[in-house]
Amino acid sequence: MKKIILLGATGSIGIQTADIIREHPEEFSLVGLSAGKNMEKTRELIQEFQPEIVCVQLAEDAQQLQKEFKGILFVHGNRGLIDASTYEADVLVNAVIGSVGLEPTLEAIKLGRTIAIANKETLVTAGHLVMQSAKKYGADILPVDSEHSALFQALNGEKLEQASRLILTASGGSFRDKTRDELADVTVEDALNHPNWSMGSKITIDSATMLNKGLEVIEAHVLFDFAYDDIDVLLHRESIIHSLVEFQDTSVMAQLGTPDMRVPIQYALSYPDRLPRPTAKRLDLAEIAQLNFRAMDYERFRALKLAFDAGREGGTMTTVLNAANEQAVAMFLNRQIGFLQIEEFIERAMLAHQTIASPDLETILAADSETRKTVENMLK
Ligand code: NDP
Ligand code: MG
């Protein structure tokens, strides 16, 4: 029985992780969870799973829940997120959104916990700290993001140095068939309408700008230690091939499946085993009949180019890319800026930043908060 702590339990990945835990009561038990502000969903999860520790964002919500559920430990805020992530367990599933997930991850790694990581912002903002620390404390970092789970599976049992190229597939997001001119006045509602995946709103916007793929390129660099020149992105509108690895003998290994995040979530929980999924839709390639591929256009998807630039620059520049994007996406969702201003603000934040190489945690947190302020001020 694996004891699981689930950060971001009320989100899209969190709810699907709860589905997997529910499907395998003999394998997994949910001993702790964190939520933000969705108290209705939090109550449902508490009633169903009876965890030992629960973290919510606000102190008043924690106090209220403590009155309702006597035997459970309630904590709150960023400190509470660390308390929850370091609570006695086997696996920490990090499915919060944004760089708020960084410190809880680093603290859990110090305890040697296995980390199933969906929270890609943590790997983009401070990937080197996460990986160095994981090595030092012997913690496994298992990808939940579908592309990285695919790469991880394709690399299973292989020698990393004999792999020559990582190929990440991209569905193209809500606006894949629009020209740049047509993007000028798209709305929040248009952007939130993803053709293949149902996800949280921030990552859905990231998919529309293609910055999500940019964050994933950096995530792949961090997880598998490939140079940026050896990471490619391929447009594949059906989201059936989740990513591919090319080896030095030109063989290419891919992982395929219907677009369902519960598959990579479950693999991260069950690794190195595989568990059945009797209720899931199986892949029927004859029914799909055709898969399409197109080379990536870096002029059209400018945000992806910015992510490669930030990754190659390294140091604090990926922190700046991520923080500028988090701030700009929040402003777009609040209808304060237009869609194309997201990448414009990211680019301006990057231009304004003096990179610091090999930053420590304090330097990263400072660059993150400074960048958010810089981007906020771009409105004035
Ligand atoms: P959601 O927005 O659906 O969920 C985010 C979760 O984090 C919620 O539980 C939310 O709480 C909580 N949360 C938000 N802000 C804070 C905060 N400041 N402090 C503590 N908790 C907070 O996101 P997704 O599930 O879509 O994405 C989660 C992560 O997984 C992201 O990094 C994303 O890039 C990655 N990912 C997601 C995929 C998907 O299919 N959704 C696919 C691959 C990767 P509440 O709602 O209660 O306020
Ligand atoms: Mg992905």
Tab-separated table of C-alpha atoms and ligand atoms in Angstrom:
chain	number	residue	atom	x	y	z
A	1	MET	CA	0.000	0.000	0.000
A	2	LYS	CA	1.484	3.364	-1.056
A	3	LYS	CA	0.586	6.340	1.115
A	4	ILE	CA	-0.036	9.411	-1.005
A	5	ILE	CA	-0.034	13.151	-0.336
A	6	LEU	CA	-1.817	15.066	-3.079
A	7	LEU	CA	-1.106	18.790	-3.505
A	8	GLY	CA	-3.674	20.604	-5.656
A	9	ALA	CA	-6.346	17.952	-5.006
A	10	THR	CA	-9.225	20.201	-6.142
A	11	GLY	CA	-7.698	20.917	-9.562
A	12	SER	CA	-7.957	19.096	-12.865
A	13	ILE	CA	-4.948	16.798	-12.221
A	14	GLY	CA	-5.861	16.509	-8.535
A	15	ILE	CA	-9.370	15.230	-9.249
A	16	GLN	CA	-8.066	12.728	-11.801
A	17	THR	CA	-5.440	11.548	-9.293
A	18	ALA	CA	-8.266	10.980	-6.803
A	19	ASP	CA	-10.012	8.896	-9.528
A	20	ILE	CA	-6.949	6.631	-9.751
A	21	ILE	CA	-6.672	6.267	-5.965
A	22	ARG	CA	-10.398	5.406	-5.829
A	23	GLU	CA	-9.982	2.793	-8.595
A	24	HIS	CA	-7.173	1.034	-6.684
A	25	PRO	CA	-8.033	0.982	-2.972
A	26	GLU	CA	-5.686	-1.968	-2.410
A	27	GLU	CA	-2.708	-0.107	-3.881
A	28	PHE	CA	-3.057	3.487	-2.742
A	29	SER	CA	-4.334	5.468	0.206
A	30	LEU	CA	-4.692	9.228	0.332
A	31	VAL	CA	-3.240	10.349	3.663
A	32	GLY	CA	-3.017	14.042	2.929
A	33	LEU	CA	-4.214	16.650	0.481
A	34	SER	CA	-4.034	20.345	-0.262
A	35	ALA	CA	-6.573	22.636	-1.860
A	36	GLY	CA	-6.702	26.328	-2.649
A	37	LYS	CA	-10.080	27.991	-2.132
A	38	ASN	CA	-12.584	25.434	-3.419
A	39	MET	CA	-14.126	24.382	-0.098
A	40	GLU	CA	-17.033	22.455	-1.611
A	41	LYS	CA	-14.697	20.051	-3.415
A	42	THR	CA	-12.382	19.954	-0.382
A	43	ARG	CA	-15.249	18.794	1.854
A	44	GLU	CA	-16.217	16.101	-0.663
A	45	LEU	CA	-12.638	14.789	-0.799
A	46	ILE	CA	-12.310	14.804	3.001
A	47	GLN	CA	-15.564	12.871	3.416
A	48	GLU	CA	-14.604	10.297	0.826
A	49	PHE	CA	-10.922	9.725	1.633
A	50	GLN	CA	-10.691	10.648	5.359
A	51	PRO	CA	-7.113	12.006	5.077
A	52	GLU	CA	-4.968	12.699	8.152
A	53	ILE	CA	-3.755	16.176	7.084
A	54	VAL	CA	-5.393	18.840	4.908
A	55	CYS	CA	-3.964	22.173	3.772
A	56	VAL	CA	-6.095	25.025	2.432
A	57	GLN	CA	-4.998	28.468	1.319
A	58	LEU	CA	-6.851	30.633	3.852
A	59	ALA	CA	-6.654	30.552	7.670
A	60	GLU	CA	-10.414	31.107	8.052
A	61	ASP	CA	-11.206	28.097	5.853
A	62	ALA	CA	-8.830	25.932	7.921
A	63	GLN	CA	-10.525	27.085	11.143
A	64	GLN	CA	-13.996	26.377	9.796
A	65	LEU	CA	-13.020	22.886	8.557
A	66	GLN	CA	-11.355	22.090	11.894
A	67	LYS	CA	-14.752	22.633	13.583
A	68	GLU	CA	-16.451	20.268	11.124
A	69	PHE	CA	-13.841	17.459	11.048
A	70	LYS	CA	-12.362	16.841	14.481
A	71	GLY	CA	-9.797	14.079	13.909
A	72	ILE	CA	-8.000	15.702	10.960
A	73	LEU	CA	-5.037	18.097	11.137
A	74	PHE	CA	-5.772	21.318	9.207
A	75	VAL	CA	-2.996	23.675	8.117
A	76	HIS	CA	-3.024	26.658	5.765
A	77	GLY	CA	-1.072	28.920	3.425
A	78	ASN	CA	2.418	28.389	2.050
A	79	ARG	CA	3.731	27.135	5.402
A	80	GLY	CA	0.861	24.629	5.544
A	81	LEU	CA	1.709	23.425	2.045
A	82	ILE	CA	5.182	22.503	3.342
A	83	ASP	CA	3.672	20.784	6.425
A	84	ALA	CA	1.408	18.721	4.164
A	85	SER	CA	4.138	17.828	1.681
A	86	THR	CA	6.500	16.636	4.447
A	87	TYR	CA	3.829	14.604	6.270
A	88	GLU	CA	4.690	10.879	6.577
A	89	ALA	CA	3.956	9.215	3.197
A	90	ASP	CA	5.551	7.367	0.272
A	91	VAL	CA	4.674	9.570	-2.696
A	92	LEU	CA	4.048	13.286	-3.022
A	93	VAL	CA	1.889	14.132	-6.028
A	94	ASN	CA	2.515	17.782	-6.819
A	95	ALA	CA	-0.442	19.042	-8.861
A	96	VAL	CA	-0.602	22.648	-7.726
A	97	ILE	CA	-0.406	25.345	-10.330
A	98	GLY	CA	2.534	27.737	-10.502
A	99	SER	CA	5.846	28.237	-8.755
A	100	VAL	CA	4.105	28.046	-5.340
A	101	GLY	CA	4.867	24.316	-5.678
A	102	LEU	CA	8.655	24.781	-5.537
A	103	GLU	CA	9.402	24.958	-1.804
A	104	PRO	CA	7.055	22.095	-0.773
A	105	THR	CA	8.750	19.929	-3.443
A	106	LEU	CA	12.255	20.778	-2.219
A	107	GLU	CA	11.267	20.015	1.383
A	108	ALA	CA	9.732	16.634	0.467
A	109	ILE	CA	12.843	15.749	-1.558
A	110	LYS	CA	14.987	16.310	1.555
A	111	LEU	CA	13.033	13.454	3.150
A	112	GLY	CA	13.788	11.205	0.160
A	113	ARG	CA	10.139	11.072	-0.928
A	114	THR	CA	9.175	9.975	-4.404
A	115	ILE	CA	7.780	13.018	-6.205
A	116	ALA	CA	5.171	12.549	-8.942
A	117	ILE	CA	5.352	15.941	-10.569
A	118	ALA	CA	2.633	17.546	-12.677
A	119	ASN	CA	3.568	21.033	-11.495
A	120	LYS	CA	5.881	21.902	-14.416
A	121	GLU	CA	6.345	25.514	-13.244
A	122	THR	CA	8.482	24.155	-10.371
A	123	LEU	CA	10.835	22.454	-12.837
A	124	VAL	CA	11.003	25.524	-15.075
A	125	THR	CA	11.609	28.030	-12.310
A	126	ALA	CA	14.269	26.015	-10.442
A	127	GLY	CA	14.852	22.699	-12.196
A	128	HIS	CA	18.539	22.541	-11.299
A	129	LEU	CA	17.771	22.849	-7.561
A	130	VAL	CA	15.130	20.116	-7.751
A	131	MET	CA	17.346	17.683	-9.663
A	132	GLN	CA	20.513	18.358	-7.622
A	133	SER	CA	18.603	17.888	-4.412
A	134	ALA	CA	16.852	14.732	-5.700
A	135	LYS	CA	20.256	13.249	-6.489
A	136	LYS	CA	21.668	14.219	-3.101
A	137	TYR	CA	18.761	12.762	-1.093
A	138	GLY	CA	18.012	9.795	-3.394
A	139	ALA	CA	14.476	10.932	-4.244
A	140	ASP	CA	12.832	9.746	-7.482
A	141	ILE	CA	11.235	12.434	-9.640
A	142	LEU	CA	8.513	10.836	-11.781
A	143	PRO	CA	6.840	12.841	-14.537
A	144	VAL	CA	3.054	13.183	-14.709
A	145	ASP	CA	2.928	15.508	-17.716
A	146	SER	CA	1.831	13.244	-20.592
A	147	GLU	CA	4.763	14.104	-22.890
A	148	HIS	CA	7.347	13.484	-20.183
A	149	SER	CA	5.667	10.295	-19.068
A	150	ALA	CA	5.888	9.185	-22.720
A	151	LEU	CA	9.608	10.060	-22.882
A	152	PHE	CA	10.196	8.333	-19.550
A	153	GLN	CA	8.429	5.198	-20.804
A	154	ALA	CA	10.273	5.242	-24.147
A	155	LEU	CA	13.584	5.530	-22.272
A	156	ASN	CA	12.734	2.683	-19.889
A	157	GLY	CA	15.596	0.169	-19.811
A	158	GLU	CA	17.650	2.154	-22.334
A	159	LYS	CA	20.998	3.876	-21.844
A	160	LEU	CA	20.396	7.624	-21.766
A	161	GLU	CA	23.656	8.343	-23.623
A	162	GLN	CA	22.467	6.199	-26.551
A	163	ALA	CA	19.378	8.334	-27.044
A	164	SER	CA	20.011	11.176	-29.485
A	165	ARG	CA	16.832	13.275	-29.605
A	166	LEU	CA	13.637	13.931	-27.686
A	167	ILE	CA	10.601	14.773	-29.809
A	168	LEU	CA	7.726	16.381	-27.941
A	169	THR	CA	4.366	16.369	-29.662
A	170	ALA	CA	2.056	19.388	-29.482
A	171	SER	CA	-1.657	19.428	-30.236
A	172	GLY	CA	-1.455	23.123	-31.089
A	173	GLY	CA	-4.041	24.309	-28.554
A	174	SER	CA	-7.254	26.232	-29.171
A	175	PHE	CA	-5.827	28.450	-31.919
A	176	ARG	CA	-3.684	26.043	-33.914
A	177	ASP	CA	-5.432	26.842	-37.187
A	178	LYS	CA	-5.446	30.619	-36.767
A	179	THR	CA	-2.869	32.969	-38.314
A	180	ARG	CA	-1.096	35.549	-36.118
A	181	ASP	CA	-3.329	38.309	-37.479
A	182	GLU	CA	-6.390	36.381	-36.388
A	183	LEU	CA	-5.070	36.190	-32.808
A	184	ALA	CA	-5.286	39.934	-32.152
A	185	ASP	CA	-8.812	39.961	-30.782
A	186	VAL	CA	-9.528	36.418	-29.588
A	187	THR	CA	-11.401	36.241	-26.260
A	188	VAL	CA	-10.771	34.443	-22.979
A	189	GLU	CA	-13.656	32.083	-23.813
A	190	ASP	CA	-12.144	31.216	-27.222
A	191	ALA	CA	-8.780	30.524	-25.591
A	192	LEU	CA	-10.296	28.284	-22.899
A	193	ASN	CA	-11.841	26.005	-25.501
A	194	HIS	CA	-9.141	23.322	-25.999
A	195	PRO	CA	-9.864	20.788	-28.767
A	196	ASN	CA	-8.337	17.647	-27.131
A	197	TRP	CA	-7.821	18.065	-23.391
A	198	SER	CA	-9.958	19.327	-20.524
A	199	MET	CA	-7.555	21.046	-18.122
A	200	GLY	CA	-7.271	23.911	-15.628
A	201	SER	CA	-7.608	27.412	-17.085
A	202	LYS	CA	-3.939	28.475	-16.740
A	203	ILE	CA	-2.540	25.512	-18.665
A	204	THR	CA	-5.303	25.829	-21.274
A	205	ILE	CA	-4.164	29.407	-21.966
A	206	ASP	CA	-0.532	28.198	-21.972
A	207	SER	CA	-1.525	25.648	-24.631
A	208	ALA	CA	-3.143	28.358	-26.744
A	209	THR	CA	-0.016	30.548	-26.626
A	210	MET	CA	2.161	27.407	-27.091
A	211	LEU	CA	4.135	28.491	-24.020
A	212	ASN	CA	2.960	25.248	-22.432
A	213	LYS	CA	5.109	23.400	-24.969
A	214	GLY	CA	7.926	25.828	-24.195
A	215	LEU	CA	7.658	25.054	-20.479
A	216	GLU	CA	7.645	21.365	-21.424
A	217	VAL	CA	10.834	21.711	-23.498
A	218	ILE	CA	12.539	23.171	-20.407
A	219	GLU	CA	10.927	20.461	-18.256
A	220	ALA	CA	12.359	17.788	-20.618
A	221	HIS	CA	15.806	19.397	-20.500
A	222	VAL	CA	15.668	19.365	-16.680
A	223	LEU	CA	14.314	15.818	-16.278
A	224	PHE	CA	16.377	14.024	-18.926
A	225	ASP	CA	19.430	16.299	-19.218
A	226	PHE	CA	19.242	16.713	-23.020
A	227	ALA	CA	20.724	19.783	-24.732
A	228	TYR	CA	18.159	22.166	-26.242
A	229	ASP	CA	19.555	21.415	-29.715
A	230	ASP	CA	18.483	17.792	-29.181
A	231	ILE	CA	14.883	18.580	-28.218
A	232	ASP	CA	12.356	19.016	-31.032
A	233	VAL	CA	8.674	19.886	-31.085
A	234	LEU	CA	6.292	18.342	-33.616
A	235	LEU	CA	2.705	19.435	-34.256
A	236	HIS	CA	0.410	16.431	-33.952
A	237	ARG	CA	-3.213	17.473	-33.759
A	238	GLU	CA	-4.728	14.185	-32.586
A	239	SER	CA	-2.728	13.908	-29.298
A	240	ILE	CA	-2.380	10.129	-29.726
A	241	ILE	CA	1.421	9.913	-29.843
A	242	HIS	CA	2.386	11.549	-26.568
A	243	SER	CA	6.099	11.978	-27.458
A	244	LEU	CA	9.030	10.101	-28.999
A	245	VAL	CA	12.688	9.316	-28.388
A	246	GLU	CA	15.162	8.823	-31.210
A	247	PHE	CA	18.219	6.635	-30.566
A	248	GLN	CA	21.654	6.767	-32.179
A	249	ASP	CA	20.817	3.828	-34.472
A	250	THR	CA	17.859	5.976	-35.795
A	251	SER	CA	15.272	3.793	-34.070
A	252	VAL	CA	12.411	5.838	-32.653
A	253	MET	CA	10.353	4.756	-29.640
A	254	ALA	CA	6.991	6.372	-29.005
A	255	GLN	CA	4.262	6.034	-26.400
A	256	LEU	CA	0.675	6.131	-27.646
A	257	GLY	CA	-2.757	6.225	-26.057
A	258	THR	CA	-6.075	8.030	-26.014
A	259	PRO	CA	-5.738	11.538	-24.535
A	260	ASP	CA	-6.443	10.738	-20.872
A	261	MET	CA	-4.262	12.215	-18.123
A	262	ARG	CA	-5.213	9.384	-15.777
A	263	VAL	CA	-2.844	7.091	-17.706
A	264	PRO	CA	0.366	9.054	-16.954
A	265	ILE	CA	-0.915	9.879	-13.442
A	266	GLN	CA	-1.448	6.201	-12.715
A	267	TYR	CA	1.928	5.233	-14.163
A	268	ALA	CA	3.685	7.717	-11.874
A	269	LEU	CA	1.834	6.221	-8.894
A	270	SER	CA	2.295	2.559	-9.810
A	271	TYR	CA	5.871	2.801	-11.208
A	272	PRO	CA	7.749	0.525	-11.735
A	273	ASP	CA	4.569	-1.606	-12.013
A	274	ARG	CA	1.612	-1.151	-14.313
A	275	LEU	CA	-1.955	-1.535	-13.105
A	276	PRO	CA	-5.097	-2.348	-15.101
A	277	ARG	CA	-7.567	0.366	-16.074
A	278	PRO	CA	-10.730	-1.583	-16.907
A	279	THR	CA	-12.954	1.498	-17.322
A	280	ALA	CA	-10.608	3.409	-19.640
A	281	LYS	CA	-11.133	3.803	-23.390
A	282	ARG	CA	-8.613	1.670	-25.278
A	283	LEU	CA	-6.737	2.977	-28.270
A	284	ASP	CA	-8.267	1.863	-31.567
A	285	LEU	CA	-5.913	2.967	-34.350
A	286	ALA	CA	-8.118	1.475	-37.075
A	287	GLU	CA	-10.951	3.701	-35.914
A	288	ILE	CA	-8.686	6.774	-35.835
A	289	ALA	CA	-7.309	5.735	-39.271
A	290	GLN	CA	-5.017	8.725	-39.717
A	291	LEU	CA	-2.472	10.634	-37.678
A	292	ASN	CA	-1.171	14.026	-38.826
A	293	PHE	CA	2.150	15.768	-38.277
A	294	ARG	CA	3.485	19.195	-39.144
A	295	ALA	CA	6.782	20.974	-38.475
A	296	MET	CA	6.628	23.654	-35.810
A	297	ASP	CA	6.488	27.262	-36.996
A	298	TYR	CA	8.491	29.381	-34.535
A	299	GLU	CA	7.345	32.663	-36.098
A	300	ARG	CA	3.710	31.782	-35.634
A	301	PHE	CA	4.246	30.327	-32.147
A	302	ARG	CA	6.574	33.017	-30.826
A	303	ALA	CA	6.172	32.043	-27.165
A	304	LEU	CA	7.777	28.669	-27.906
A	305	LYS	CA	10.790	30.448	-29.380
A	306	LEU	CA	11.030	32.611	-26.232
A	307	ALA	CA	11.061	29.471	-24.080
A	308	PHE	CA	13.932	27.966	-26.108
A	309	ASP	CA	15.803	31.292	-25.756
A	310	ALA	CA	15.233	31.326	-21.980
A	311	GLY	CA	16.277	27.684	-21.666
A	312	ARG	CA	19.493	28.225	-23.627
A	313	GLU	CA	20.288	31.298	-21.545
A	314	GLY	CA	19.630	29.297	-18.349
A	315	GLY	CA	20.186	30.650	-14.808
A	316	THR	CA	17.403	32.941	-13.614
A	317	MET	CA	16.066	33.452	-17.165
A	318	THR	CA	13.714	30.450	-16.996
A	319	THR	CA	12.447	31.765	-13.642
A	320	VAL	CA	11.684	35.060	-15.375
A	321	LEU	CA	9.977	33.339	-18.322
A	322	ASN	CA	7.759	31.401	-15.952
A	323	ALA	CA	6.915	34.235	-13.552
A	324	ALA	CA	6.199	36.679	-16.410
A	325	ASN	CA	3.909	34.124	-17.980
A	326	GLU	CA	2.057	33.354	-14.737
A	327	GLN	CA	1.468	37.066	-14.198
A	328	ALA	CA	0.499	37.798	-17.815
A	329	VAL	CA	-1.886	34.821	-18.024
A	330	ALA	CA	-3.592	35.939	-14.795
A	331	MET	CA	-3.991	39.421	-16.340
A	332	PHE	CA	-5.422	37.937	-19.545
A	333	LEU	CA	-7.886	35.790	-17.564
A	334	ASN	CA	-8.884	38.994	-15.667
A	335	ARG	CA	-9.460	40.636	-19.050
A	336	GLN	CA	-6.813	43.292	-18.374
A	337	ILE	CA	-4.723	42.480	-21.462
A	338	GLY	CA	-5.226	40.945	-24.902
A	339	PHE	CA	-4.046	37.489	-25.943
A	340	LEU	CA	-0.969	38.629	-27.901
A	341	GLN	CA	0.149	40.818	-25.002
A	342	ILE	CA	0.935	37.654	-22.999
A	343	GLU	CA	3.974	36.865	-25.131
A	344	GLU	CA	4.815	40.548	-25.555
A	345	PHE	CA	4.993	40.977	-21.748
A	346	ILE	CA	7.096	37.819	-21.384
A	347	GLU	CA	9.540	39.072	-24.001
A	348	ARG	CA	9.788	42.509	-22.369
A	349	ALA	CA	10.381	40.934	-18.933
A	350	MET	CA	13.151	38.770	-20.401
A	351	LEU	CA	14.776	41.754	-22.115
A	352	ALA	CA	14.699	43.734	-18.862
A	353	HIS	CA	16.362	40.946	-16.869
A	354	GLN	CA	20.087	40.483	-16.156
A	355	THR	CA	20.596	36.720	-15.879
A	356	ILE	CA	22.214	35.306	-12.748
A	357	ALA	CA	23.883	31.927	-13.353
A	358	SER	CA	23.377	28.914	-10.990
A	359	PRO	CA	20.945	30.800	-8.711
A	360	ASP	CA	20.174	29.554	-5.194
A	361	LEU	CA	16.630	29.388	-3.833
A	362	GLU	CA	16.666	32.913	-2.420
A	363	THR	CA	17.824	34.360	-5.759
A	364	ILE	CA	15.100	32.438	-7.578
A	365	LEU	CA	12.338	33.600	-5.240
A	366	ALA	CA	13.573	37.201	-5.620
A	367	ALA	CA	13.678	36.982	-9.443
A	368	ASP	CA	10.185	35.471	-9.426
A	369	SER	CA	8.598	38.219	-7.341
A	370	GLU	CA	10.506	41.037	-9.098
A	371	THR	CA	9.345	39.750	-12.473
A	372	ARG	CA	5.705	39.646	-11.367
A	373	LYS	CA	5.994	43.314	-10.319
A	374	THR	CA	7.714	44.252	-13.591
A	375	VAL	CA	4.903	42.670	-15.594
A	376	GLU	CA	2.194	44.242	-13.426
A	377	ASN	CA	3.773	47.641	-14.070
A	378	MET	CA	3.599	47.108	-17.837
A	379	LEU	CA	-0.119	47.882	-17.563
A	380	LYS	CA	0.546	51.387	-16.247
B	1	NDP	P1	-5.982	23.628	-11.800
B	1	NDP	O1	-6.033	25.105	-11.918
B	1	NDP	O2	-7.112	22.820	-12.303
B	1	NDP	O3	-5.736	23.221	-10.261
B	1	NDP	C1	-4.758	23.852	-9.498
B	1	NDP	C2	-4.799	23.344	-8.062
B	1	NDP	O4	-3.897	24.122	-7.276
B	1	NDP	C3	-6.149	23.473	-7.379
B	1	NDP	O5	-6.262	22.447	-6.422
B	1	NDP	C4	-6.051	24.837	-6.715
B	1	NDP	O6	-6.939	24.975	-5.608
B	1	NDP	C5	-4.618	24.798	-6.238
B	1	NDP	N1	-4.022	26.123	-6.079
B	1	NDP	C6	-4.099	27.169	-6.938
B	1	NDP	N2	-3.394	28.218	-6.461
B	1	NDP	C7	-2.859	27.821	-5.274
B	1	NDP	C8	-2.052	28.463	-4.290
B	1	NDP	N3	-1.628	29.733	-4.422
B	1	NDP	N4	-1.704	27.762	-3.177
B	1	NDP	C9	-2.118	26.486	-3.022
B	1	NDP	N5	-2.880	25.826	-3.919
B	1	NDP	C10	-3.250	26.493	-5.027
B	1	NDP	O7	-4.612	23.171	-12.492
B	1	NDP	P2	-4.310	21.838	-13.317
B	1	NDP	O8	-4.716	20.649	-12.530
B	1	NDP	O9	-4.749	21.992	-14.711
B	1	NDP	O10	-2.718	21.893	-13.374
B	1	NDP	C11	-1.891	21.579	-12.249
B	1	NDP	C12	-0.439	21.458	-12.725
B	1	NDP	O11	-0.338	20.335	-13.594
B	1	NDP	C13	0.056	22.650	-13.534
B	1	NDP	O12	1.408	22.870	-13.269
B	1	NDP	C14	-0.126	22.214	-14.973
B	1	NDP	O13	0.775	22.835	-15.846
B	1	NDP	C15	0.176	20.721	-14.857
B	1	NDP	N6	-0.438	19.885	-15.886
B	1	NDP	C16	-1.791	19.843	-16.012
B	1	NDP	C17	-2.398	19.054	-16.971
B	1	NDP	C18	-3.890	18.949	-17.071
B	1	NDP	O14	-4.386	18.129	-17.833
B	1	NDP	N7	-4.646	19.733	-16.336
B	1	NDP	C19	-1.591	18.252	-17.915
B	1	NDP	C20	-0.186	18.316	-17.654
B	1	NDP	C21	0.368	19.120	-16.689
B	1	NDP	P3	-8.477	25.527	-5.711
B	1	NDP	O15	-8.994	25.139	-7.028
B	1	NDP	O16	-9.111	24.816	-4.542
B	1	NDP	O17	-8.401	26.998	-5.495
B	2	MG	MG	1.777	18.154	-21.377
